[in-house]
Tab-separated table of C-alpha atoms and ligand atoms in Angstrom:
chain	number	residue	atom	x	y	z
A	1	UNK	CA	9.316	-29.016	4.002
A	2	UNK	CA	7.546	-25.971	2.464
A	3	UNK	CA	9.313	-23.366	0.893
A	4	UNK	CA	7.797	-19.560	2.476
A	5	UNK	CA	8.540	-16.349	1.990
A	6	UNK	CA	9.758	-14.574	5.373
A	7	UNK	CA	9.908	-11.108	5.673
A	8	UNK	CA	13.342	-10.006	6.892
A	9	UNK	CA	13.931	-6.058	6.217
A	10	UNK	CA	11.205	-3.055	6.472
A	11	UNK	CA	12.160	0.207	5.765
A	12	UNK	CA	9.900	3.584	4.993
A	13	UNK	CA	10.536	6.775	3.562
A	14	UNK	CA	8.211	10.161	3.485
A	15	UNK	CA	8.697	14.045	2.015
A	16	UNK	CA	9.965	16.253	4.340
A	17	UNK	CA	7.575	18.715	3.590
A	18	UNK	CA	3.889	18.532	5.885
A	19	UNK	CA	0.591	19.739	4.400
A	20	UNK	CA	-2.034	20.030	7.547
A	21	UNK	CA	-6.052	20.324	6.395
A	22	UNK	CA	-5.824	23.758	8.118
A	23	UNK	CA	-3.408	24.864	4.925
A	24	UNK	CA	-5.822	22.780	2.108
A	25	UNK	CA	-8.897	24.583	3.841
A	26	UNK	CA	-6.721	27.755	3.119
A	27	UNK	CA	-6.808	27.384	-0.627
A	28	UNK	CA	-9.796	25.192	-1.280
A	29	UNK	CA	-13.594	25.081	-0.275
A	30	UNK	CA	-12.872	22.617	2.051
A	31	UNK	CA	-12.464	21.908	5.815
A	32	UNK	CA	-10.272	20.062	8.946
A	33	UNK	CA	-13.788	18.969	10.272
A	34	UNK	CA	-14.560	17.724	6.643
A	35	UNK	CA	-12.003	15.777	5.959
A	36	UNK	CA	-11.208	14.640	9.534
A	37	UNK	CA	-14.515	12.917	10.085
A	38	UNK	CA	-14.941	11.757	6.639
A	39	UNK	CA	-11.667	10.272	6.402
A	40	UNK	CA	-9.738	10.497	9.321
A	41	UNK	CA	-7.075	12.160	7.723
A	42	UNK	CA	-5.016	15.551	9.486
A	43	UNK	CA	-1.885	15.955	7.035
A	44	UNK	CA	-0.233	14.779	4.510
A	45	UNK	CA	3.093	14.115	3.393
A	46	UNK	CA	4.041	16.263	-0.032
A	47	UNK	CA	7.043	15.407	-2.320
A	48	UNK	CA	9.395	18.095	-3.018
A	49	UNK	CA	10.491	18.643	-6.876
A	50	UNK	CA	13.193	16.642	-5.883
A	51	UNK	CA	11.478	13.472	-4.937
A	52	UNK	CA	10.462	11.032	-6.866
A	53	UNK	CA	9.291	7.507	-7.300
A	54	UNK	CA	12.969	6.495	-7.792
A	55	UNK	CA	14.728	7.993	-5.339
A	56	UNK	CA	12.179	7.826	-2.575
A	57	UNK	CA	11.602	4.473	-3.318
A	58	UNK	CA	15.361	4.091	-3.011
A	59	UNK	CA	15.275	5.816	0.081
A	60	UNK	CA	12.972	3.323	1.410
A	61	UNK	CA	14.791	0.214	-0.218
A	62	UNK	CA	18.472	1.259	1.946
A	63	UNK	CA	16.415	1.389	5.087
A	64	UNK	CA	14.795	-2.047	4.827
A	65	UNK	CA	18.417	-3.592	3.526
A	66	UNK	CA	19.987	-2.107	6.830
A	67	UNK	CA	17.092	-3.562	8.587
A	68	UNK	CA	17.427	-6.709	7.510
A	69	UNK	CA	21.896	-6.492	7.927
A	70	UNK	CA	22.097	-6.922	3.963
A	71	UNK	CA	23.892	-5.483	0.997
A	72	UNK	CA	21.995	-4.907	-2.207
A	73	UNK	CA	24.173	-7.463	-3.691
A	74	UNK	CA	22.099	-10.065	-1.459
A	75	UNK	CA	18.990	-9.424	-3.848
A	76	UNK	CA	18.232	-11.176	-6.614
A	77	UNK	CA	14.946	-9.348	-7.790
A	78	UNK	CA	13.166	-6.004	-7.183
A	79	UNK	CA	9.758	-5.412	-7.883
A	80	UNK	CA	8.446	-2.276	-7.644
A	81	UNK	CA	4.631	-0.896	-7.460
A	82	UNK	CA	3.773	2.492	-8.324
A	83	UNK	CA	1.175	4.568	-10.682
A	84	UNK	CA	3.797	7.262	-10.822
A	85	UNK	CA	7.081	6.109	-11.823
A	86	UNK	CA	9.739	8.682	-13.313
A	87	UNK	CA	9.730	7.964	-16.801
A	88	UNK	CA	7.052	5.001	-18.908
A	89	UNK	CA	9.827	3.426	-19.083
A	90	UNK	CA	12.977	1.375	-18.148
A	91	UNK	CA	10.480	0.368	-15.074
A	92	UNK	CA	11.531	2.694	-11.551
A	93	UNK	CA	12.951	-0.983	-10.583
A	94	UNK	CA	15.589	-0.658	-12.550
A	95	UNK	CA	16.230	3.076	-11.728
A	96	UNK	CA	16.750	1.885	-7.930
A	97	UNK	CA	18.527	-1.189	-8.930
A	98	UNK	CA	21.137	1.207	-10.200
A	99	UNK	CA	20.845	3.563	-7.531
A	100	UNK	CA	21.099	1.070	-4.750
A	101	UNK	CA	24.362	-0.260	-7.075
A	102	UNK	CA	23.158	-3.245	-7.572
A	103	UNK	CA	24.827	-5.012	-10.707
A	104	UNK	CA	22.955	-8.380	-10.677
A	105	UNK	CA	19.103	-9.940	-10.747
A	106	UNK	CA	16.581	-8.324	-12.344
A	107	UNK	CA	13.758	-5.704	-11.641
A	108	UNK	CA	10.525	-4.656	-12.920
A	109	UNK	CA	7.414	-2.339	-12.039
A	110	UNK	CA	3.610	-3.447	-10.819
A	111	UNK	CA	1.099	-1.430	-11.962
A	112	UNK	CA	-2.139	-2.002	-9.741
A	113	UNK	CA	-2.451	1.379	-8.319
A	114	UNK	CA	-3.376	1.166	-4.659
A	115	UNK	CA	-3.485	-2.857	-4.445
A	116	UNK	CA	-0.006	-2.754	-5.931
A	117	UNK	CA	1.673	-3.836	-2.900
A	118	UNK	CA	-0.648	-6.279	-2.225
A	119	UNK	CA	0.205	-7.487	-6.040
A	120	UNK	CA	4.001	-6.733	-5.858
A	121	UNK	CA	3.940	-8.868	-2.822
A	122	UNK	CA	1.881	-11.816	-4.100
A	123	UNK	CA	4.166	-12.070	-7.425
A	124	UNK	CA	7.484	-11.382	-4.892
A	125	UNK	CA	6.497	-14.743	-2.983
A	126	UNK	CA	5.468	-16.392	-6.657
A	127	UNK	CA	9.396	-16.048	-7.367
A	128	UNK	CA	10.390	-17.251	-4.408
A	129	UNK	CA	8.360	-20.003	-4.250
A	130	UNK	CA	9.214	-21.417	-7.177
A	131	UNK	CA	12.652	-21.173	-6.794
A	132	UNK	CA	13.411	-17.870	-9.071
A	133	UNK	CA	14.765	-15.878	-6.555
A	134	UNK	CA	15.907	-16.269	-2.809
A	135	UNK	CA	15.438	-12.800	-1.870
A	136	UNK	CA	13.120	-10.124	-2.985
A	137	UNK	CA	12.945	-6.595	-2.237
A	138	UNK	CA	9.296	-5.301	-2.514
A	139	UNK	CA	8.617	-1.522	-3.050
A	140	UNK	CA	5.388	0.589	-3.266
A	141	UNK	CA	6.640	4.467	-4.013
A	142	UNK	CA	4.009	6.979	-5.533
A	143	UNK	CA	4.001	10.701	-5.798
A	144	UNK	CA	0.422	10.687	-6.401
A	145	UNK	CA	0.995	15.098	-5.821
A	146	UNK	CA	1.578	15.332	-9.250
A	147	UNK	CA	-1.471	13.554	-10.629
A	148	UNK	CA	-3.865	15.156	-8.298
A	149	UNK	CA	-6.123	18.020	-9.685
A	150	UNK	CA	-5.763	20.154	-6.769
A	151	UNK	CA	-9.070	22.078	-7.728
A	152	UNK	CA	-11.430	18.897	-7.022
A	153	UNK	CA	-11.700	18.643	-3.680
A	154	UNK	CA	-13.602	15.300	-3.507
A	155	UNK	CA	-10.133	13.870	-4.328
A	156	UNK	CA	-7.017	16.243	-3.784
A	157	UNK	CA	-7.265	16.306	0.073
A	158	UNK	CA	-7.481	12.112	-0.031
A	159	UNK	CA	-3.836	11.365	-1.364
A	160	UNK	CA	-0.316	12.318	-0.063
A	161	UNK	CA	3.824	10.938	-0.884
A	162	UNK	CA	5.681	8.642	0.111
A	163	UNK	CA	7.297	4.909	0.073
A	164	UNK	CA	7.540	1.754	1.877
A	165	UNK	CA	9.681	-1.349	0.983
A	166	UNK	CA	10.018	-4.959	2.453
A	167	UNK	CA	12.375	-7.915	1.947
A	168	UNK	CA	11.366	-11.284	1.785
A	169	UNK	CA	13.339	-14.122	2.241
A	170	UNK	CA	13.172	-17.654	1.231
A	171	UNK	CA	12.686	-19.897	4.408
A	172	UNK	CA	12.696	-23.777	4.503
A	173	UNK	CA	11.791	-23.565	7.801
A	174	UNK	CA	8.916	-25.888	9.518
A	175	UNK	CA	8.126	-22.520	12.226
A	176	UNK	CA	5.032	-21.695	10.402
A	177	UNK	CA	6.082	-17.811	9.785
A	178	UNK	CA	6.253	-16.435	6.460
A	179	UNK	CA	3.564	-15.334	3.860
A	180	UNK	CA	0.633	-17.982	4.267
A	181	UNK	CA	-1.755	-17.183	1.679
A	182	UNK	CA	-2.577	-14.376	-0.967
A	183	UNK	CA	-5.935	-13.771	-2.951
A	184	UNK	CA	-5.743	-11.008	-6.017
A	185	UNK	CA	-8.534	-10.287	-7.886
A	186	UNK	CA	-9.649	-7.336	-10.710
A	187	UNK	CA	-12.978	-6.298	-12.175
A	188	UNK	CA	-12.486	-3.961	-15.668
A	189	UNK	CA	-15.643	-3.434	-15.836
A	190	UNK	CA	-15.570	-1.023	-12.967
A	191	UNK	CA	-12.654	1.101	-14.331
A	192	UNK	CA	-14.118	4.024	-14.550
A	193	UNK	CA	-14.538	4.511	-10.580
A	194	UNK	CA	-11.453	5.642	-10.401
A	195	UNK	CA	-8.318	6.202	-12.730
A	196	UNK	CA	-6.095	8.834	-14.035
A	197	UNK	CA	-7.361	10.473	-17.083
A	198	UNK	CA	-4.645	10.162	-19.958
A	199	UNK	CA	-0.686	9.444	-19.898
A	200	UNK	CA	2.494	9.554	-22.101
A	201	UNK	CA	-0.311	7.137	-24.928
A	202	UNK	CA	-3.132	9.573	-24.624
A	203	UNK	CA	-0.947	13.115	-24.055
A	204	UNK	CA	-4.167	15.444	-24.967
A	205	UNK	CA	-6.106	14.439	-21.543
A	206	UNK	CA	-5.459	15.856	-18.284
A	207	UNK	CA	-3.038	12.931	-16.358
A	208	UNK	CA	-5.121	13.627	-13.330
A	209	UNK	CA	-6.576	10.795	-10.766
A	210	UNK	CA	-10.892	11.072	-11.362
A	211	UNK	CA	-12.518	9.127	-9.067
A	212	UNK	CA	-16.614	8.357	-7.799
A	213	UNK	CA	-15.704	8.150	-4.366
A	214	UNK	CA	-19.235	6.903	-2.784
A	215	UNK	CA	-18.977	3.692	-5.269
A	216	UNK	CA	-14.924	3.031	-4.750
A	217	UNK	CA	-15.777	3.289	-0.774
A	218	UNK	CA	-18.902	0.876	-1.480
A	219	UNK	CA	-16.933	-1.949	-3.392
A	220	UNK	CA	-14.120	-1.051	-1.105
A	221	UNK	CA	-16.345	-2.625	2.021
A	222	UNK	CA	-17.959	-5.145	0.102
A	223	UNK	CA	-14.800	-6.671	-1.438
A	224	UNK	CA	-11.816	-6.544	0.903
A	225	UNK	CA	-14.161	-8.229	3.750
A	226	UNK	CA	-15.339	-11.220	1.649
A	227	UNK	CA	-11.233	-11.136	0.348
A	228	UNK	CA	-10.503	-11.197	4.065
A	229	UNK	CA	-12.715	-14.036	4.373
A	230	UNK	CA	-11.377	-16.285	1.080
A	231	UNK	CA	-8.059	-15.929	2.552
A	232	UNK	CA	-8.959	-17.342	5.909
A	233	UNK	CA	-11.036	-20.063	5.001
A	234	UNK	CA	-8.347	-20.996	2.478
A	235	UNK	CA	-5.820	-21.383	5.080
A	236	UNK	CA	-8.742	-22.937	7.679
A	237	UNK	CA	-8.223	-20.271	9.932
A	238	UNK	CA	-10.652	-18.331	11.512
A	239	UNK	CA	-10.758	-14.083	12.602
A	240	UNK	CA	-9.932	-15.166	16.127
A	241	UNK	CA	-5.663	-16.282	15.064
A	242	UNK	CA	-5.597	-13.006	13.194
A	243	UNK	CA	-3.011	-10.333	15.288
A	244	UNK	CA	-3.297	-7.423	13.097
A	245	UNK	CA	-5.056	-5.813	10.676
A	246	UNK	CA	-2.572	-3.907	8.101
A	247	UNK	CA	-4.820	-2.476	5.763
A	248	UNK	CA	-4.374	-0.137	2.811
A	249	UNK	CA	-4.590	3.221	4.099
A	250	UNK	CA	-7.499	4.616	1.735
A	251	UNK	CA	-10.211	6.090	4.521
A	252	UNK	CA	-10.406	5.663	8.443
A	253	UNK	CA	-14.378	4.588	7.764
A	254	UNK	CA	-13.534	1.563	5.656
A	255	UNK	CA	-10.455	0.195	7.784
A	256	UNK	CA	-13.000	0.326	11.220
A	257	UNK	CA	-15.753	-1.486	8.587
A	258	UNK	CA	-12.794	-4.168	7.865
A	259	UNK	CA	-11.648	-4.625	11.143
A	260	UNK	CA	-15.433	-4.675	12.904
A	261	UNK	CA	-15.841	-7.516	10.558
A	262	UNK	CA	-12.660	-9.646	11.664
A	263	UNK	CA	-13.978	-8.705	15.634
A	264	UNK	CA	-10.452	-6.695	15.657
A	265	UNK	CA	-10.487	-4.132	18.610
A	266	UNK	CA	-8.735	-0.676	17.179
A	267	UNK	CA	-5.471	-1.528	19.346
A	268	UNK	CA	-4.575	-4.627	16.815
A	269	UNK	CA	-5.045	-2.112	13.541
A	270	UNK	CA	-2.097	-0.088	12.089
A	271	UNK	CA	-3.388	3.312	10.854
A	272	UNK	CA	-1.217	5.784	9.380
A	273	UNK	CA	-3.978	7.220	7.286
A	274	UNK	CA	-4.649	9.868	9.641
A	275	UNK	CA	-0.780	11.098	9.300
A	276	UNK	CA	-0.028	9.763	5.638
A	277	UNK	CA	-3.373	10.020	4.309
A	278	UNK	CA	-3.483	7.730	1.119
A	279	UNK	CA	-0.197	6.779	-0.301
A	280	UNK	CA	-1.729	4.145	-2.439
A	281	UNK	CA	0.881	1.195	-2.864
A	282	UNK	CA	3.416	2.477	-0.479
A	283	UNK	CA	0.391	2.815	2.723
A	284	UNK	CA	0.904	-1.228	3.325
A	285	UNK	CA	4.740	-1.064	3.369
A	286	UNK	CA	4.820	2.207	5.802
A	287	UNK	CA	2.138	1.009	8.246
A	288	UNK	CA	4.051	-1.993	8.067
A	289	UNK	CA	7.692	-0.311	9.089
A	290	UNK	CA	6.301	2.095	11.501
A	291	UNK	CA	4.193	-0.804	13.387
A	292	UNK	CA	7.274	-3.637	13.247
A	293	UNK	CA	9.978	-1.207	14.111
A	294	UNK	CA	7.936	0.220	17.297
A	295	UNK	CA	7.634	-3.106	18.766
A	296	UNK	CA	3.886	-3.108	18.477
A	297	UNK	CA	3.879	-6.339	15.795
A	298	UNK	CA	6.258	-8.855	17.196
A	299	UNK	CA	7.700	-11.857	15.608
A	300	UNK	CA	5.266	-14.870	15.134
A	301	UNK	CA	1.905	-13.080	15.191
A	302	UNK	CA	-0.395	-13.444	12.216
A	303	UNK	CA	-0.820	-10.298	9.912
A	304	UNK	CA	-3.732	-9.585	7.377
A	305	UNK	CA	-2.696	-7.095	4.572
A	306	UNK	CA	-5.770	-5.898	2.902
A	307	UNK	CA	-5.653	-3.208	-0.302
A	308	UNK	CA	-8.527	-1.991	-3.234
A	309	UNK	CA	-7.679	0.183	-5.801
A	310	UNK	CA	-8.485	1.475	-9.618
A	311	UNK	CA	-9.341	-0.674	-11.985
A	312	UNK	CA	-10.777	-1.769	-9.499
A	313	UNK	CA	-8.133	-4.468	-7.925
A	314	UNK	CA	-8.424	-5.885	-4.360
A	315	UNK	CA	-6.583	-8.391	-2.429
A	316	UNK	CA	-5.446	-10.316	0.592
A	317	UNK	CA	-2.032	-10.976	1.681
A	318	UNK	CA	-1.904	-13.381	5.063
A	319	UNK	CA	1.194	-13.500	6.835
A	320	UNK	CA	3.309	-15.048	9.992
A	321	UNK	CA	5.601	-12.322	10.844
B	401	UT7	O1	-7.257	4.021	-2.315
B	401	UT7	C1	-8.117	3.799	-3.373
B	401	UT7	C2	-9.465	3.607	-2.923
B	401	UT7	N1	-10.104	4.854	-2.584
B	401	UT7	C3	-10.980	4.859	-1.632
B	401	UT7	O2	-11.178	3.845	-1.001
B	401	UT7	C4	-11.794	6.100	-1.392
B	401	UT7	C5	-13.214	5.706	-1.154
B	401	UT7	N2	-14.118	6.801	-0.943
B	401	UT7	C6	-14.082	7.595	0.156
B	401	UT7	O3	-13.194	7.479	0.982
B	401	UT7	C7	-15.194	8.577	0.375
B	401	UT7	O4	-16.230	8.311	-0.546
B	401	UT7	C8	-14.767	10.068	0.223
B	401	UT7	C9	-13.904	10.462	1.400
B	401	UT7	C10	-14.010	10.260	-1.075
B	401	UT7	C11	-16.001	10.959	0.219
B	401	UT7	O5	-16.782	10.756	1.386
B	401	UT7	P1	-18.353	10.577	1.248
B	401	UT7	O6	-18.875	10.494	2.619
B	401	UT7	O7	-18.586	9.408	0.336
B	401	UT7	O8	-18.780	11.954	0.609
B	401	UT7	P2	-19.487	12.218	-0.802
B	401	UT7	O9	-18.554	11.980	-1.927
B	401	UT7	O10	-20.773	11.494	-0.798
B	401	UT7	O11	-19.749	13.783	-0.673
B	401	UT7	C12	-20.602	14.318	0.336
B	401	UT7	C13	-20.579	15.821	0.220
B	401	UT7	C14	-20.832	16.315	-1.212
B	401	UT7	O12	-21.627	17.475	-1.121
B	401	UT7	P3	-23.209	17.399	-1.409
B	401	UT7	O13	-23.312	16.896	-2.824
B	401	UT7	O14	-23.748	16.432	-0.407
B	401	UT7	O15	-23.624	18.804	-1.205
B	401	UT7	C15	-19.457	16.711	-1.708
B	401	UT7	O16	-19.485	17.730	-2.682
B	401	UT7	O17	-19.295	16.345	0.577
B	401	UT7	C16	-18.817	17.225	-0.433
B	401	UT7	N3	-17.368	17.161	-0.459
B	401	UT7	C17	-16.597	17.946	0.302
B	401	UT7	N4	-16.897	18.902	1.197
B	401	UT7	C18	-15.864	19.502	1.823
B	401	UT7	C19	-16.572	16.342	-1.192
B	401	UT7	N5	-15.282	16.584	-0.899
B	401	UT7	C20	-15.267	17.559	0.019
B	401	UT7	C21	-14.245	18.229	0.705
B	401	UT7	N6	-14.592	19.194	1.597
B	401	UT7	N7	-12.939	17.948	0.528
């Protein structure tokens, strides 16, 4: 009997506080038009001082435990991706391990930028899988409003807050649902397409996200639809069993190039993007509540999870809800 990772709790969490393009084109040589039809983005969620990675992320973590009917107790391991966590360290795991009073298991931080909860996820069902942990909550929380330069416009009116988080469960079960397959990959050499200049080792740069945004959107198309197709073929499936698309809510132009190339009609893709705009690792995890707690993803259908990011990182999560 195989040993799979079921997800059991969703749960999402955004800022109060909505930023429209009308207000950006306010302050910035910018435009709705602009960034609407180059992106597909209208607003934005924006953290107030008060929100952080922590306590959104805990935010997030209580909604997916009520979800799923547990306590926090019932979790043996948090893992938590974000490029903005409160302090370098202890990890923002621990932080919400503490906040959701948790007083057992064990927690630590991913750092893959955007992928990260495609790489949270993959090392969640690595622990379950091999018998580590039973239960695993998953988080991707990022306040990426505080590493934004909010004079470059080519990447301040791309990001906004938030944070999603997931449970997985360990399932004996011979019912086929559960995570299926997952593909992670990284290329260094193509670091400098995007990153965040400087941090608490290198405290005389800037701390703010750069990024070559014609080259991350080219290697964004490229990668995630032959990652799409490893994790297919490694499962001998073809594009015609996939339900949804759940992809990493980067740009509106790269999700249709995704989903064109898995034949997907727009009805079986969950966009936020054009709300959320990029939330980096928490865009999987909110698409992901919104689209299973409306109904629209119901339990048994098969669920691609798609995400590219700095460094650059990609990968492929395939799932049986
Ligand atoms: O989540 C991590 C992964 N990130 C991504 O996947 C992002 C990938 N990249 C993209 O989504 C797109 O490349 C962008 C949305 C960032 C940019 O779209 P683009 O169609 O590639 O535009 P571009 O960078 O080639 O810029 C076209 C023009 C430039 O003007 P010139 O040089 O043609 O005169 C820019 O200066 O648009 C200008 N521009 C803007 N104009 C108005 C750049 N940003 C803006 C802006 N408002 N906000």
């Amino acid at each position: 009997m195989a040993r799979r990772s079921r997800l059991v709790g969703v749960g999402g969490f955004l800022p109060e506080r909505i930023v429209t393009n009308v207000e950006l084109a306010s302050k910035l040589d910018t435009s709705d038009e602009w960034i609407r039809t180059r992106t597909g983005i209208t607003c934005r969620h924006i953290a107030a001082p008060h929100d952080t990675a922590t306590s959104m992320g805990a935010a997030a973590a209580a909604r997916a435990l009520s979800y799923a009917g547990l306590k926090a107790s019932d979790i043996d391991a948090i893992l938590v991706a974000t490029a903005t966590p409160d302090q370098a360290f202890p990890a923002t795991a621990v932080r919400i391990q503490a906040e959701l009073g948790m007083t057992s298991g064990f927690g630590y931080d991913i750092s893959s930028a955007c992928s990260g909860f495609v790489f949270a996820l993959t090392t969640a069902d690595s622990l379950i899988r091999s018998h580590q942990a039973q239960r695993v909550l998953v988080i991707g929380s990022e306040v990426y409003s505080r590493i934004l330069d909010w004079s470059d416009r080519g990447t301040c009116v791309l990001f906004g807050d938030g944070a999603g988080a997931v449970i997985l469960s360990a399932s004996e079960s011979n019912d086929g649902r559960g995570i299926l397959t997952t593909h992670l990959h990284s290329d260094g050499q193509l670091r400098d397409l995007l990153y965040v200049d400087g941090a608490v080792g290198q405290p005389e740069k800037s701390g703010k996200l750069r990024m070559s945004g014609r080259d991350v959107f080219r290697h964004a198309v490229e990668k995630l639809s032959s990652s799409v197709d490893e994790a297919l073929s490694s499962c001998h499936l073809t594009r015609e069993n996939i339900d949804w698309l759940v992809p990493h809510q980067a740009n509106i132009r790269i999700i249709e190039r995704v989903a064109k190339k898995l034949s997907l009609p727009a009805d079986r893709v969950v966009i936020t993007v054009d709300r959320h705009a990029n939330t980096s690792a928490a865009s999987i995890p909110l698409a992901l509540d919104e689209a299973i707690r409306d109904g629209r993803i119901r339990e048994g259908e098969l669920i691609i999870m798609e995400a590219l990011g700095g460094g650059l990182t990609w990968g492929t999560v395939l799932m049986r809800l």
